[in-house]
Structure formats: C-alpha cells, structure tokens
Amino acid sequence: MKAKKMMALVLTAVMSLSLAACGEKGDTGAAPASDGSAEVQNTGKELTIWVEKVFSDDANTAMENRIKQFGEETGIKVNYEFIGATDFMTKLNAAIEAGTNVPDITTSAVTKVLNYYPDIPYRDVTDLVEEVHGERPYFQSIYEGNKIDGKNYFVPYTSSSCMMFVRKDKLAEKGITGMPTTWEEVFEVAAQVSDPDNGFYGLGIGCGPTDEDGENMFRTIMWNYGSYLFDKEGNITVDNATTVELLQKYKEMYEGGVIPRAASTWDPGGNNSSYLMGESAIVFNAPTLYNALRTDEANKELFENTEVLTPPGGPDNNTTLGFCTGFAIMEACDDVDSATQLVKYMLEKEWYNEYVGITAPVFAPLFEDIKEEAEWSDGINAQVISYAENAAGYYGYPIENLKGRAVAAKHYFTFPIAEMMNKVVTGTMTPEEAVAHAKSKIEEVQSTVK
C-alpha cells in the first residue's frame, strides 16, 4: 500500500491535470528521450487516442503520463484526450457519423461495441487478444466473456464489480455468525434482521423504473436460478416458471418490510444512499461505496461494521455480470501497427500492475498471475478478483451470436427487469402479466434489429 501511495504522489507531482468541461487534450509532440539523454527521432507517425476518464485523478494522471512516455520512447506523436463518461459516447457518435476526427484508439466495452450493430466501427483485434493471452493469460471468464461471435473488438484491460455489503453488527445482534453464501441465505438473513417499524430493512435491492443497480442484480439472481431472458441462439426465454417465482418472492419481501418501501422509486444511487443512511443491512454496489465508507470520517463506525464480499450463488450457478473495459482500435485507423504497439505498451506487466493498484478496489486486474501479488491476496481486493473470475455474464447472456447480442444490448436500456419488478410491487401487474409484458417488449426490439 505504501508503494501505491508513493507512486500516486509522484505521479501527481509530475503533472497536474487541468480539467475541462468535456475532457483534457494534449499531445506527446516530438519529445526527448524519457531519460533526457538524447532526442528521439520523430518518425512522422501520428495517433489519436480518446480515453474515458475514471473516478481517480491519480489513475487518469498515470494513464496520461504513460501515453506521453510512449511518444517519447517511440517518436510517434500521440494526440490524446480524456473525456468524461457522460460525454464520451456522444462525442464518439458525432465523430463517426460525420466521418471526421475519428480517433485511432478509444476505450470501449462490449455494450458500446454492440451499440453500433450492424455497422461496427471497431476493428477485429482477436489476434492481438490471443497474443496478450498467450503471454499473460487472462481469467477465463474475461477471455471468453468478451468475445462476440468468437471475435474481440477491444482488448480487455480492467473490470469493475458489484459487491455485497453486509452490516455484520446487525447480523450479530440476531445471533447470525456466518455471512450468507447463497441467495436463499441472503433472503433468510434479510428477513431476520428487518425491523420496518423502526425504519430498518434487510435487503436494499431497488426496483425503480431506471434503477440500473436493481436491474443488474435481479438479472444476476435470475441467472443463478437458471432463468434467462434469452437462450444461446437469441430466442426469448423469459416467460418461464422460475422468473415468475422470483418476481413473486421479491414482491413478498417488499410487502413484508424486508425491502424499503421507497425502493420502487430508486434510481441507481438508491441502494448506495440507503446503506450510508443506515437503512439497509445488505446492498449490492460497486466498490465506490467501500471508498465512501473508508474515506469519510462520518462513516467510520459504519465502515467498521461492514463486511464486503462477492455476491452469493444460486442453485444453478454463481455467474456474475461482467463490467470489462479495454482498448479498441477503430476501423478508421490508418496505422494499425502503431496503434497495436501503443495498446501493447499500456499492457506492459510492471506498469499495468502499478496502474491497477492505484484504482483498487474499484477496478480489478484481469490476469491470472495477479493473484500471486500480495496486494490482491486478501481483503476487498481479493474479493474483487474473485468477482472478476466469475464475471462471465453479459447483457443477453448466454446469447452467442452477434445479432442476438445486439438485441439484448439495445433492449437493456429499457431496463426490462426493473420494469417487471416495479409493476409487480406496485400492483400494476401480476408476476405472470409482467413476464408476458417483458416478452412483448423484447419482441418489439427484435423487430427493429436487422
């Protein structure tokens, strides 16, 4: 940890980023060698890379310095821009539509790739992924889970997660000594610790119409019980008895005071706020919640009474939803060799390990050998590694073909599962009706994807 902090301080001292509304721009120019001994010959080559900003200024600074170092060492001029998450896709879409100022490299993810189906503007980088995997094996879930129809459209780099946060003091008050490891145990423990008359609830899984966290978590629960929206070929399979039973179970917990009444109006921040307010015993959230607990003195007692674990499994499997991002090379790139060289430079082992150390535990590394590093062997870092190893799920899982994956990705942004949950708890529809409605909505999306 001391090494990580020292690196962060050094990086921050080296460069202070000036933040703009949309992002930061810069270029490597024809810079001297990194050791200052001689000037590197300018090759006349030029690349442009757009990077989506992450939560950490230290991590953004480290990434920027690495890009600059590449230019210094190779003589390749690299124009770079760091763009906020809310602006990134809007800016990229506009560039692609106009056919001008399209970057050579961008950060990307499976859902972003599928957003462009059938005219995907990213190159097939399967050979590069195979090369990286051959030299430093990825977790199998990462290696397999980010292929689309057997192809990679970006090189996996890091992954976020959705961890289980548990009030261990509330469990102890009820004589519960072990942490729940299955969904049935989660539901049972949540019921035992709930005290709705005094504003305390066992389980903070929301069902607001746009609650992405609730959408993702219930989707995972369905998978773990063997229920899926689609099969491998992309056929609709949501209309099944297991989905109905799970919706009925959620309704019973909601009406029984196990889930906060306000959960039907939550947005993605609802579960986070509920936990920080001391209202919920168990929630599922990104490790940004861990950082909020750890760094705010007002949350000190809550932090000390919190256990952070990977989500439980179900009777069928323990698959979790993957949130992998990486580097993509655009079809418009004229110098693929230089772009490939830069991507590989960002994956150099020693630097990569330092970078993910800065972002821990919010982002997890993706390589098998990282488990040997002391920093990732215990505590929450070990838990996020465990999450990444099981993160084989994706929107539309287990669809394998490109068109089916595109349908699932486009369908996701209607928050179909959160809608089912919401209609059931508000009494708008029965579980059976909600499932039938969800099926019809999927069919509507299917009809628009050719």
Short mmCIF file of C-alpha atoms in Angstrom, two decimals:
data_model
loop_
_atom_site.label_atom_id
_atom_site.label_comp_id
_atom_site.label_asym_id
_atom_site.label_seq_id
_atom_site.Cartn_x
_atom_site.Cartn_y
_atom_site.Cartn_z
CA MET A 1 0.00 0.00 0.00
CA LYS A 2 2.87 2.42 0.82
CA ALA A 3 4.33 1.82 -2.64
CA LYS A 4 1.00 2.59 -4.25
CA LYS A 5 0.58 5.82 -2.31
CA MET A 6 4.14 6.88 -3.13
CA MET A 7 3.56 6.27 -6.83
CA ALA A 8 0.35 8.30 -6.71
CA LEU A 9 2.15 11.19 -5.03
CA VAL A 10 4.96 11.11 -7.57
CA LEU A 11 2.56 10.99 -10.49
CA THR A 12 0.52 13.84 -9.07
CA ALA A 13 3.68 15.88 -8.58
CA VAL A 14 4.80 15.18 -12.13
CA MET A 15 1.66 16.58 -13.69
CA SER A 16 -1.42 18.41 -12.52
CA LEU A 17 -4.27 17.90 -14.96
CA SER A 18 -6.30 20.94 -15.96
CA LEU A 19 -9.87 19.73 -16.15
CA ALA A 20 -12.18 21.00 -18.86
CA ALA A 21 -15.92 20.52 -19.17
CA CYS A 22 -15.60 17.73 -21.70
CA GLY A 23 -12.08 16.48 -21.18
CA GLU A 24 -8.36 17.16 -21.32
CA LYS A 25 -6.44 17.34 -24.55
CA GLY A 26 -2.75 17.02 -25.21
CA ASP A 27 -0.14 15.52 -27.45
CA THR A 28 3.23 13.90 -26.99
CA GLY A 29 4.93 16.03 -29.59
CA ALA A 30 8.48 15.20 -30.66
CA ALA A 31 9.78 14.88 -27.15
CA PRO A 32 13.26 14.00 -25.83
CA ALA A 33 14.01 10.51 -24.60
CA SER A 34 12.49 9.70 -21.24
CA ASP A 35 15.95 9.64 -19.59
CA GLY A 36 16.77 13.07 -21.03
CA SER A 37 19.92 11.74 -22.69
CA ALA A 38 19.05 12.24 -26.32
CA GLU A 39 16.28 13.32 -28.61
CA VAL A 40 14.19 10.56 -30.15
CA GLN A 41 13.88 10.74 -33.91
CA ASN A 42 10.42 11.90 -34.94
CA THR A 43 9.03 9.10 -37.08
CA GLY A 44 6.41 11.26 -38.76
CA LYS A 45 3.77 8.84 -37.49
CA GLU A 46 0.77 10.12 -35.56
CA LEU A 47 -2.01 8.58 -33.47
CA THR A 48 -5.07 9.91 -31.68
CA ILE A 49 -6.46 8.19 -28.59
CA TRP A 50 -9.60 9.01 -26.62
CA VAL A 51 -9.74 7.74 -23.06
CA GLU A 52 -12.83 7.75 -20.88
CA LYS A 53 -11.98 9.30 -17.53
CA VAL A 54 -12.17 7.11 -14.45
CA PHE A 55 -13.04 8.09 -10.87
CA SER A 56 -9.42 8.64 -9.79
CA ASP A 57 -7.40 11.72 -10.77
CA ASP A 58 -4.25 9.78 -9.88
CA ALA A 59 -5.22 7.00 -12.29
CA ASN A 60 -6.04 9.48 -15.06
CA THR A 61 -2.68 11.18 -14.49
CA ALA A 62 -0.88 7.83 -14.60
CA MET A 63 -2.58 6.95 -17.88
CA GLU A 64 -1.73 10.30 -19.41
CA ASN A 65 1.91 10.05 -18.36
CA ARG A 66 2.11 6.56 -19.84
CA ILE A 67 0.79 7.80 -23.18
CA LYS A 68 3.34 10.63 -23.13
CA GLN A 69 6.10 8.18 -22.31
CA PHE A 70 5.15 6.06 -25.32
CA GLY A 71 5.56 9.08 -27.58
CA GLU A 72 8.91 9.93 -26.01
CA GLU A 73 10.26 6.42 -26.48
CA THR A 74 8.96 5.76 -29.99
CA GLY A 75 8.96 9.15 -31.69
CA ILE A 76 5.29 8.62 -32.59
CA LYS A 77 3.24 11.73 -31.98
CA VAL A 78 0.17 10.82 -29.91
CA ASN A 79 -2.74 13.22 -29.58
CA TYR A 80 -4.76 12.26 -26.54
CA GLU A 81 -8.00 13.36 -24.96
CA PHE A 82 -9.53 12.36 -21.64
CA ILE A 83 -13.33 12.64 -21.80
CA GLY A 84 -15.95 12.40 -19.07
CA ALA A 85 -18.21 9.34 -19.09
CA THR A 86 -21.37 11.33 -19.77
CA ASP A 87 -19.83 12.95 -22.87
CA PHE A 88 -17.76 10.11 -24.26
CA MET A 89 -20.27 8.25 -26.44
CA THR A 90 -21.96 11.44 -27.62
CA LYS A 91 -18.63 12.78 -28.84
CA LEU A 92 -17.62 9.48 -30.44
CA ASN A 93 -21.01 9.04 -32.13
CA ALA A 94 -20.79 12.52 -33.60
CA ALA A 95 -17.30 11.89 -34.98
CA ILE A 96 -18.28 8.56 -36.51
CA GLU A 97 -21.44 10.00 -38.06
CA ALA A 98 -19.53 12.93 -39.52
CA GLY A 99 -16.71 10.67 -40.70
CA THR A 100 -14.11 13.17 -39.50
CA ASN A 101 -11.84 13.45 -36.46
CA VAL A 102 -12.43 9.82 -35.58
CA PRO A 103 -9.73 8.69 -33.13
CA ASP A 104 -7.46 5.76 -33.89
CA ILE A 105 -7.92 4.19 -30.44
CA THR A 106 -10.67 4.51 -27.84
CA THR A 107 -11.56 2.86 -24.59
CA SER A 108 -14.59 0.64 -25.10
CA ALA A 109 -16.74 -2.21 -23.79
CA VAL A 110 -18.99 -4.90 -25.22
CA THR A 111 -22.18 -2.85 -24.88
CA LYS A 112 -20.55 0.10 -26.63
CA VAL A 113 -19.47 -2.14 -29.48
CA LEU A 114 -22.96 -3.57 -29.88
CA ASN A 115 -24.44 -0.07 -29.85
CA TYR A 116 -23.28 0.26 -33.47
CA TYR A 117 -24.59 -3.04 -34.84
CA PRO A 118 -24.65 -3.85 -37.74
CA ASP A 119 -22.05 -1.23 -38.76
CA ILE A 120 -19.45 -1.80 -36.05
CA PRO A 121 -16.71 0.85 -36.34
CA TYR A 122 -14.14 -1.14 -34.34
CA ARG A 123 -11.53 -3.46 -35.82
CA ASP A 124 -11.37 -7.16 -35.07
CA VAL A 125 -8.45 -7.40 -32.60
CA THR A 126 -8.82 -11.10 -31.85
CA ASP A 127 -5.22 -11.82 -32.91
CA LEU A 128 -3.94 -9.16 -30.51
CA VAL A 129 -6.03 -10.52 -27.65
CA GLU A 130 -4.73 -14.01 -28.41
CA GLU A 131 -1.17 -12.68 -28.30
CA VAL A 132 -1.73 -10.94 -24.97
CA HIS A 133 -3.46 -14.01 -23.55
CA GLY A 134 -0.63 -16.25 -24.73
CA GLU A 135 1.97 -14.14 -22.95
CA ARG A 136 -0.05 -13.39 -19.83
CA PRO A 137 -3.25 -15.44 -19.50
CA TYR A 138 -6.49 -13.62 -18.77
CA PHE A 139 -9.04 -15.03 -16.35
CA GLN A 140 -11.06 -17.49 -18.40
CA SER A 141 -14.25 -15.50 -17.75
CA ILE A 142 -12.61 -12.42 -19.26
CA TYR A 143 -11.04 -14.29 -22.17
CA GLU A 144 -14.32 -15.94 -23.17
CA GLY A 145 -16.87 -13.43 -21.91
CA ASN A 146 -15.79 -10.51 -24.07
CA LYS A 147 -15.88 -12.31 -27.39
CA ILE A 148 -18.80 -11.66 -29.69
CA ASP A 149 -19.40 -14.43 -32.20
CA GLY A 150 -15.87 -15.58 -31.43
CA LYS A 151 -14.31 -12.17 -32.12
CA ASN A 152 -12.78 -9.49 -29.91
CA TYR A 153 -13.47 -5.86 -30.76
CA PHE A 154 -11.40 -4.48 -27.88
CA VAL A 155 -8.50 -5.67 -25.75
CA PRO A 156 -9.71 -6.28 -22.14
CA TYR A 157 -7.98 -4.01 -19.64
CA THR A 158 -9.83 -3.68 -16.34
CA SER A 159 -13.17 -4.67 -14.83
CA SER A 160 -15.42 -3.14 -12.23
CA SER A 161 -17.67 -5.20 -9.97
CA CYS A 162 -20.83 -5.22 -7.88
CA MET A 163 -20.05 -6.39 -4.36
CA MET A 164 -22.25 -7.45 -1.45
CA PHE A 165 -22.12 -5.05 1.52
CA VAL A 166 -23.33 -6.54 4.81
CA ARG A 167 -24.00 -4.96 8.19
CA LYS A 168 -22.25 -7.62 10.27
CA ASP A 169 -23.26 -5.90 13.52
CA LYS A 170 -26.95 -6.25 12.64
CA LEU A 171 -26.44 -9.92 11.86
CA ALA A 172 -24.59 -10.42 15.15
CA GLU A 173 -27.49 -8.86 17.08
CA LYS A 174 -29.67 -11.69 15.77
CA GLY A 175 -27.09 -14.35 16.59
CA ILE A 176 -26.08 -14.83 12.95
CA THR A 177 -22.37 -15.62 12.91
CA GLY A 178 -21.74 -16.54 9.26
CA MET A 179 -22.12 -14.48 6.12
CA PRO A 180 -24.76 -15.62 3.58
CA THR A 181 -23.26 -17.53 0.66
CA THR A 182 -26.43 -18.36 -1.30
CA TRP A 183 -29.38 -16.25 -2.38
CA GLU A 184 -31.71 -18.27 -0.16
CA GLU A 185 -29.48 -17.44 2.81
CA VAL A 186 -29.48 -13.75 1.80
CA PHE A 187 -33.28 -13.71 1.74
CA GLU A 188 -33.50 -15.53 5.09
CA VAL A 189 -30.93 -13.31 6.81
CA ALA A 190 -32.54 -10.18 5.40
CA ALA A 191 -35.91 -11.23 6.81
CA GLN A 192 -34.41 -11.94 10.23
CA VAL A 193 -32.70 -8.55 10.64
CA SER A 194 -35.50 -6.43 9.19
CA ASP A 195 -37.23 -4.00 11.54
CA PRO A 196 -39.52 -1.94 9.29
CA ASP A 197 -41.36 -0.36 12.23
CA ASN A 198 -38.10 1.38 13.09
CA GLY A 199 -37.09 2.12 9.51
CA PHE A 200 -34.56 -0.69 9.06
CA TYR A 201 -34.70 -3.17 6.21
CA GLY A 202 -32.77 -6.34 5.47
CA LEU A 203 -32.30 -6.07 1.72
CA GLY A 204 -31.68 -2.97 -0.37
CA ILE A 205 -32.35 -4.16 -3.92
CA GLY A 206 -34.39 -1.49 -5.68
CA CYS A 207 -36.91 -1.61 -8.50
CA GLY A 208 -37.26 1.97 -9.66
CA PRO A 209 -38.06 2.34 -13.39
CA THR A 210 -34.47 3.41 -14.14
CA ASP A 211 -32.68 1.60 -11.31
CA GLU A 212 -29.72 0.10 -13.15
CA ASP A 213 -28.31 -1.48 -9.98
CA GLY A 214 -31.61 -3.24 -9.28
CA GLU A 215 -31.80 -4.29 -12.93
CA ASN A 216 -28.33 -5.82 -12.86
CA MET A 217 -28.73 -7.54 -9.52
CA PHE A 218 -32.06 -9.20 -10.24
CA ARG A 219 -30.73 -10.22 -13.65
CA THR A 220 -27.87 -11.97 -11.82
CA ILE A 221 -30.29 -13.64 -9.40
CA MET A 222 -32.29 -14.97 -12.34
CA TRP A 223 -29.16 -16.42 -13.93
CA ASN A 224 -28.11 -18.06 -10.69
CA TYR A 225 -31.50 -19.77 -10.54
CA GLY A 226 -31.27 -20.90 -14.16
CA SER A 227 -33.65 -18.33 -15.64
CA TYR A 228 -32.61 -16.28 -18.67
CA LEU A 229 -34.17 -13.69 -20.94
CA PHE A 230 -32.67 -15.48 -23.96
CA ASP A 231 -31.07 -18.79 -24.90
CA LYS A 232 -27.74 -19.18 -26.72
CA GLU A 233 -29.35 -18.66 -30.12
CA GLY A 234 -31.11 -15.48 -29.02
CA ASN A 235 -34.60 -16.96 -28.66
CA ILE A 236 -36.73 -15.31 -25.96
CA THR A 237 -36.94 -17.49 -22.83
CA VAL A 238 -38.01 -15.02 -20.12
CA ASP A 239 -41.53 -16.48 -19.99
CA ASN A 240 -40.83 -19.34 -17.58
CA ALA A 241 -41.93 -20.50 -14.13
CA THR A 242 -38.66 -19.57 -12.41
CA THR A 243 -38.90 -15.93 -13.44
CA VAL A 244 -42.46 -15.80 -12.13
CA GLU A 245 -41.42 -17.40 -8.82
CA LEU A 246 -38.54 -14.95 -8.32
CA LEU A 247 -40.79 -11.96 -9.01
CA GLN A 248 -43.30 -13.33 -6.53
CA LYS A 249 -40.52 -13.75 -3.95
CA TYR A 250 -39.41 -10.16 -4.46
CA LYS A 251 -42.98 -8.94 -4.04
CA GLU A 252 -43.36 -10.88 -0.79
CA MET A 253 -40.15 -9.36 0.60
CA TYR A 254 -41.24 -5.89 -0.45
CA GLU A 255 -44.68 -6.21 1.11
CA GLY A 256 -43.21 -7.89 4.19
CA GLY A 257 -40.92 -4.99 5.04
CA VAL A 258 -37.70 -6.71 4.06
CA ILE A 259 -37.12 -4.22 1.22
CA PRO A 260 -37.56 -0.46 1.77
CA ARG A 261 -40.87 0.90 0.52
CA ALA A 262 -39.02 3.69 -1.28
CA ALA A 263 -37.16 1.08 -3.37
CA SER A 264 -39.87 1.32 -6.04
CA THR A 265 -38.73 4.89 -6.77
CA TRP A 266 -34.96 4.42 -6.55
CA ASP A 267 -32.52 5.40 -9.26
CA PRO A 268 -29.09 3.70 -9.41
CA GLY A 269 -27.94 5.63 -6.34
CA GLY A 270 -30.83 4.42 -4.18
CA ASN A 271 -29.18 1.39 -2.62
CA ASN A 272 -25.98 3.33 -2.01
CA SER A 273 -27.83 6.07 -0.14
CA SER A 274 -29.92 3.54 1.79
CA TYR A 275 -26.80 1.84 3.12
CA LEU A 276 -24.99 5.06 4.00
CA MET A 277 -28.10 6.25 5.88
CA GLY A 278 -28.07 3.05 7.94
CA GLU A 279 -31.39 1.95 6.47
CA SER A 280 -30.43 -1.38 4.82
CA ALA A 281 -28.48 -4.39 6.09
CA ILE A 282 -27.46 -5.83 2.72
CA VAL A 283 -26.94 -3.99 -0.56
CA PHE A 284 -25.08 -4.65 -3.79
CA ASN A 285 -22.91 -1.87 -5.13
CA ALA A 286 -19.66 -1.03 -6.85
CA PRO A 287 -16.61 -0.67 -4.54
CA THR A 288 -17.05 3.09 -4.80
CA LEU A 289 -19.34 2.54 -1.80
CA TYR A 290 -16.39 0.98 0.03
CA ASN A 291 -14.32 4.09 -0.70
CA ALA A 292 -17.13 6.33 0.57
CA LEU A 293 -17.25 4.34 3.79
CA ARG A 294 -13.49 4.23 4.22
CA THR A 295 -12.62 7.84 3.47
CA ASP A 296 -15.42 9.75 5.22
CA GLU A 297 -14.93 10.13 8.96
CA ALA A 298 -18.70 10.36 9.38
CA ASN A 299 -18.94 6.76 8.14
CA LYS A 300 -16.20 5.37 10.39
CA GLU A 301 -18.49 3.29 12.61
CA LEU A 302 -20.50 2.02 9.65
CA PHE A 303 -17.28 1.08 7.86
CA GLU A 304 -16.05 -0.90 10.86
CA ASN A 305 -19.35 -2.82 10.92
CA THR A 306 -19.35 -3.61 7.20
CA GLU A 307 -18.26 -6.84 5.52
CA VAL A 308 -17.65 -6.71 1.76
CA LEU A 309 -17.99 -9.95 -0.17
CA THR A 310 -18.60 -11.28 -3.66
CA PRO A 311 -22.29 -11.84 -4.40
CA PRO A 312 -23.74 -15.23 -3.42
CA GLY A 313 -24.59 -18.04 -5.79
CA GLY A 314 -27.83 -19.80 -6.60
CA PRO A 315 -28.88 -23.40 -7.05
CA ASP A 316 -27.80 -23.35 -10.71
CA ASN A 317 -24.56 -21.30 -10.80
CA ASN A 318 -22.71 -18.30 -9.36
CA THR A 319 -22.21 -16.34 -12.59
CA THR A 320 -21.84 -12.60 -12.11
CA LEU A 321 -22.26 -9.76 -14.59
CA GLY A 322 -19.06 -8.60 -16.24
CA PHE A 323 -18.15 -4.92 -16.49
CA CYS A 324 -14.97 -5.20 -18.54
CA THR A 325 -13.50 -2.29 -20.46
CA GLY A 326 -10.47 -2.09 -22.70
CA PHE A 327 -8.78 -0.52 -25.70
CA ALA A 328 -10.35 -0.66 -29.17
CA ILE A 329 -8.74 0.20 -32.50
CA MET A 330 -11.11 1.97 -34.84
CA GLU A 331 -11.74 0.85 -38.43
CA ALA A 332 -10.77 4.36 -39.50
CA CYS A 333 -7.25 3.92 -38.10
CA ASP A 334 -4.66 4.19 -40.90
CA ASP A 335 -1.69 2.97 -38.86
CA VAL A 336 -2.83 -0.22 -37.17
CA ASP A 337 0.73 -1.30 -36.43
CA SER A 338 1.45 1.82 -34.35
CA ALA A 339 -1.95 1.59 -32.67
CA THR A 340 -1.26 -2.03 -31.77
CA GLN A 341 2.13 -1.01 -30.42
CA LEU A 342 0.52 1.59 -28.14
CA VAL A 343 -2.12 -0.83 -26.82
CA LYS A 344 0.57 -3.41 -26.01
CA TYR A 345 2.59 -0.67 -24.30
CA MET A 346 -0.35 0.03 -21.99
CA LEU A 347 -0.38 -3.66 -21.03
CA GLU A 348 3.29 -3.93 -20.05
CA LYS A 349 3.19 -6.01 -16.86
CA GLU A 350 5.06 -3.84 -14.36
CA TRP A 351 3.32 -0.62 -15.32
CA TYR A 352 -0.08 -2.29 -15.60
CA ASN A 353 0.25 -3.73 -12.09
CA GLU A 354 1.07 -0.28 -10.72
CA TYR A 355 -1.88 1.28 -12.55
CA VAL A 356 -4.49 -1.19 -11.28
CA GLY A 357 -3.01 -0.77 -7.82
CA ILE A 358 -3.97 2.91 -7.97
CA THR A 359 -7.56 2.11 -8.97
CA ALA A 360 -8.07 -0.74 -6.47
CA PRO A 361 -10.59 -1.84 -5.34
CA VAL A 362 -12.90 -0.09 -7.80
CA PHE A 363 -11.24 -1.69 -10.82
CA ALA A 364 -9.89 -5.22 -10.84
CA PRO A 365 -6.99 -6.53 -12.93
CA LEU A 366 -7.78 -9.31 -15.36
CA PHE A 367 -4.77 -11.63 -15.38
CA GLU A 368 -4.28 -14.97 -13.65
CA ASP A 369 -0.85 -14.16 -12.24
CA ILE A 370 -2.11 -11.08 -10.39
CA LYS A 371 -3.49 -13.40 -7.71
CA GLU A 372 0.12 -14.06 -6.69
CA GLU A 373 0.62 -10.41 -5.78
CA ALA A 374 0.30 -9.69 -2.05
CA GLU A 375 -1.84 -6.61 -2.69
CA TRP A 376 -4.55 -8.76 -4.28
CA SER A 377 -4.43 -11.75 -1.95
CA ASP A 378 -6.75 -10.67 0.86
CA GLY A 379 -9.41 -8.20 1.95
CA ILE A 380 -11.66 -6.48 -0.55
CA ASN A 381 -9.02 -6.69 -3.29
CA ALA A 382 -9.19 -10.48 -3.13
CA GLN A 383 -12.99 -10.26 -3.28
CA VAL A 384 -12.98 -8.15 -6.45
CA ILE A 385 -10.54 -10.61 -8.02
CA SER A 386 -12.96 -13.41 -7.16
CA TYR A 387 -15.76 -11.40 -8.74
CA ALA A 388 -13.80 -10.89 -11.96
CA GLU A 389 -13.05 -14.61 -12.17
CA ASN A 390 -16.80 -15.38 -12.19
CA ALA A 391 -17.84 -12.42 -14.37
CA ALA A 392 -18.83 -14.46 -17.40
CA GLY A 393 -22.26 -12.81 -17.69
CA TYR A 394 -23.25 -10.02 -20.05
CA TYR A 395 -26.41 -8.33 -21.26
CA GLY A 396 -28.20 -11.10 -23.08
CA TYR A 397 -26.18 -13.92 -21.52
CA PRO A 398 -25.87 -16.67 -22.76
CA ILE A 399 -26.51 -15.49 -26.36
CA GLU A 400 -23.53 -16.25 -28.59
CA ASN A 401 -24.35 -14.64 -31.94
CA LEU A 402 -23.77 -11.02 -32.86
CA LYS A 403 -27.33 -10.09 -33.82
CA GLY A 404 -28.77 -11.61 -30.64
CA ARG A 405 -26.22 -9.79 -28.53
CA ALA A 406 -27.16 -6.54 -30.26
CA VAL A 407 -30.85 -7.10 -29.49
CA ALA A 408 -30.01 -7.75 -25.85
CA ALA A 409 -27.81 -4.67 -25.56
CA LYS A 410 -30.41 -2.36 -27.12
CA HIS A 411 -33.14 -3.97 -25.04
CA TYR A 412 -31.14 -3.47 -21.84
CA PHE A 413 -31.53 0.29 -21.89
CA THR A 414 -35.28 -0.05 -21.46
CA PHE A 415 -34.48 -1.59 -18.02
CA PRO A 416 -36.80 -4.55 -18.64
CA ILE A 417 -36.20 -6.43 -15.40
CA ALA A 418 -36.54 -3.35 -13.21
CA GLU A 419 -39.80 -2.66 -15.04
CA MET A 420 -41.07 -6.17 -14.27
CA MET A 421 -40.16 -5.79 -10.61
CA ASN A 422 -41.72 -2.34 -10.41
CA LYS A 423 -45.01 -3.37 -11.99
CA VAL A 424 -45.29 -6.31 -9.62
CA VAL A 425 -44.62 -4.45 -6.35
CA THR A 426 -46.83 -1.51 -7.31
CA GLY A 427 -49.69 -3.88 -8.11
CA THR A 428 -49.85 -2.74 -11.74
CA MET A 429 -49.37 -6.32 -12.97
CA THR A 430 -49.20 -9.83 -11.60
CA PRO A 431 -45.86 -11.65 -11.99
CA GLU A 432 -47.31 -13.59 -14.91
CA GLU A 433 -48.53 -10.42 -16.61
CA ALA A 434 -45.20 -8.66 -16.03
CA VAL A 435 -43.32 -11.54 -17.64
CA ALA A 436 -45.65 -11.56 -20.64
CA HIS A 437 -45.23 -7.79 -20.97
CA ALA A 438 -41.43 -8.14 -20.84
CA LYS A 439 -41.56 -10.74 -23.60
CA SER A 440 -43.59 -8.43 -25.83
CA LYS A 441 -41.13 -5.59 -25.24
CA ILE A 442 -38.22 -7.83 -26.29
CA GLU A 443 -40.12 -8.79 -29.43
CA GLU A 444 -40.53 -5.10 -30.25
CA VAL A 445 -36.78 -4.55 -30.01
CA GLN A 446 -36.08 -7.68 -32.06
CA SER A 447 -38.23 -6.32 -34.86
CA THR A 448 -36.02 -3.24 -35.15
CA VAL A 449 -32.70 -5.08 -35.34
CA LYS A 450 -31.98 -6.46 -38.80
#
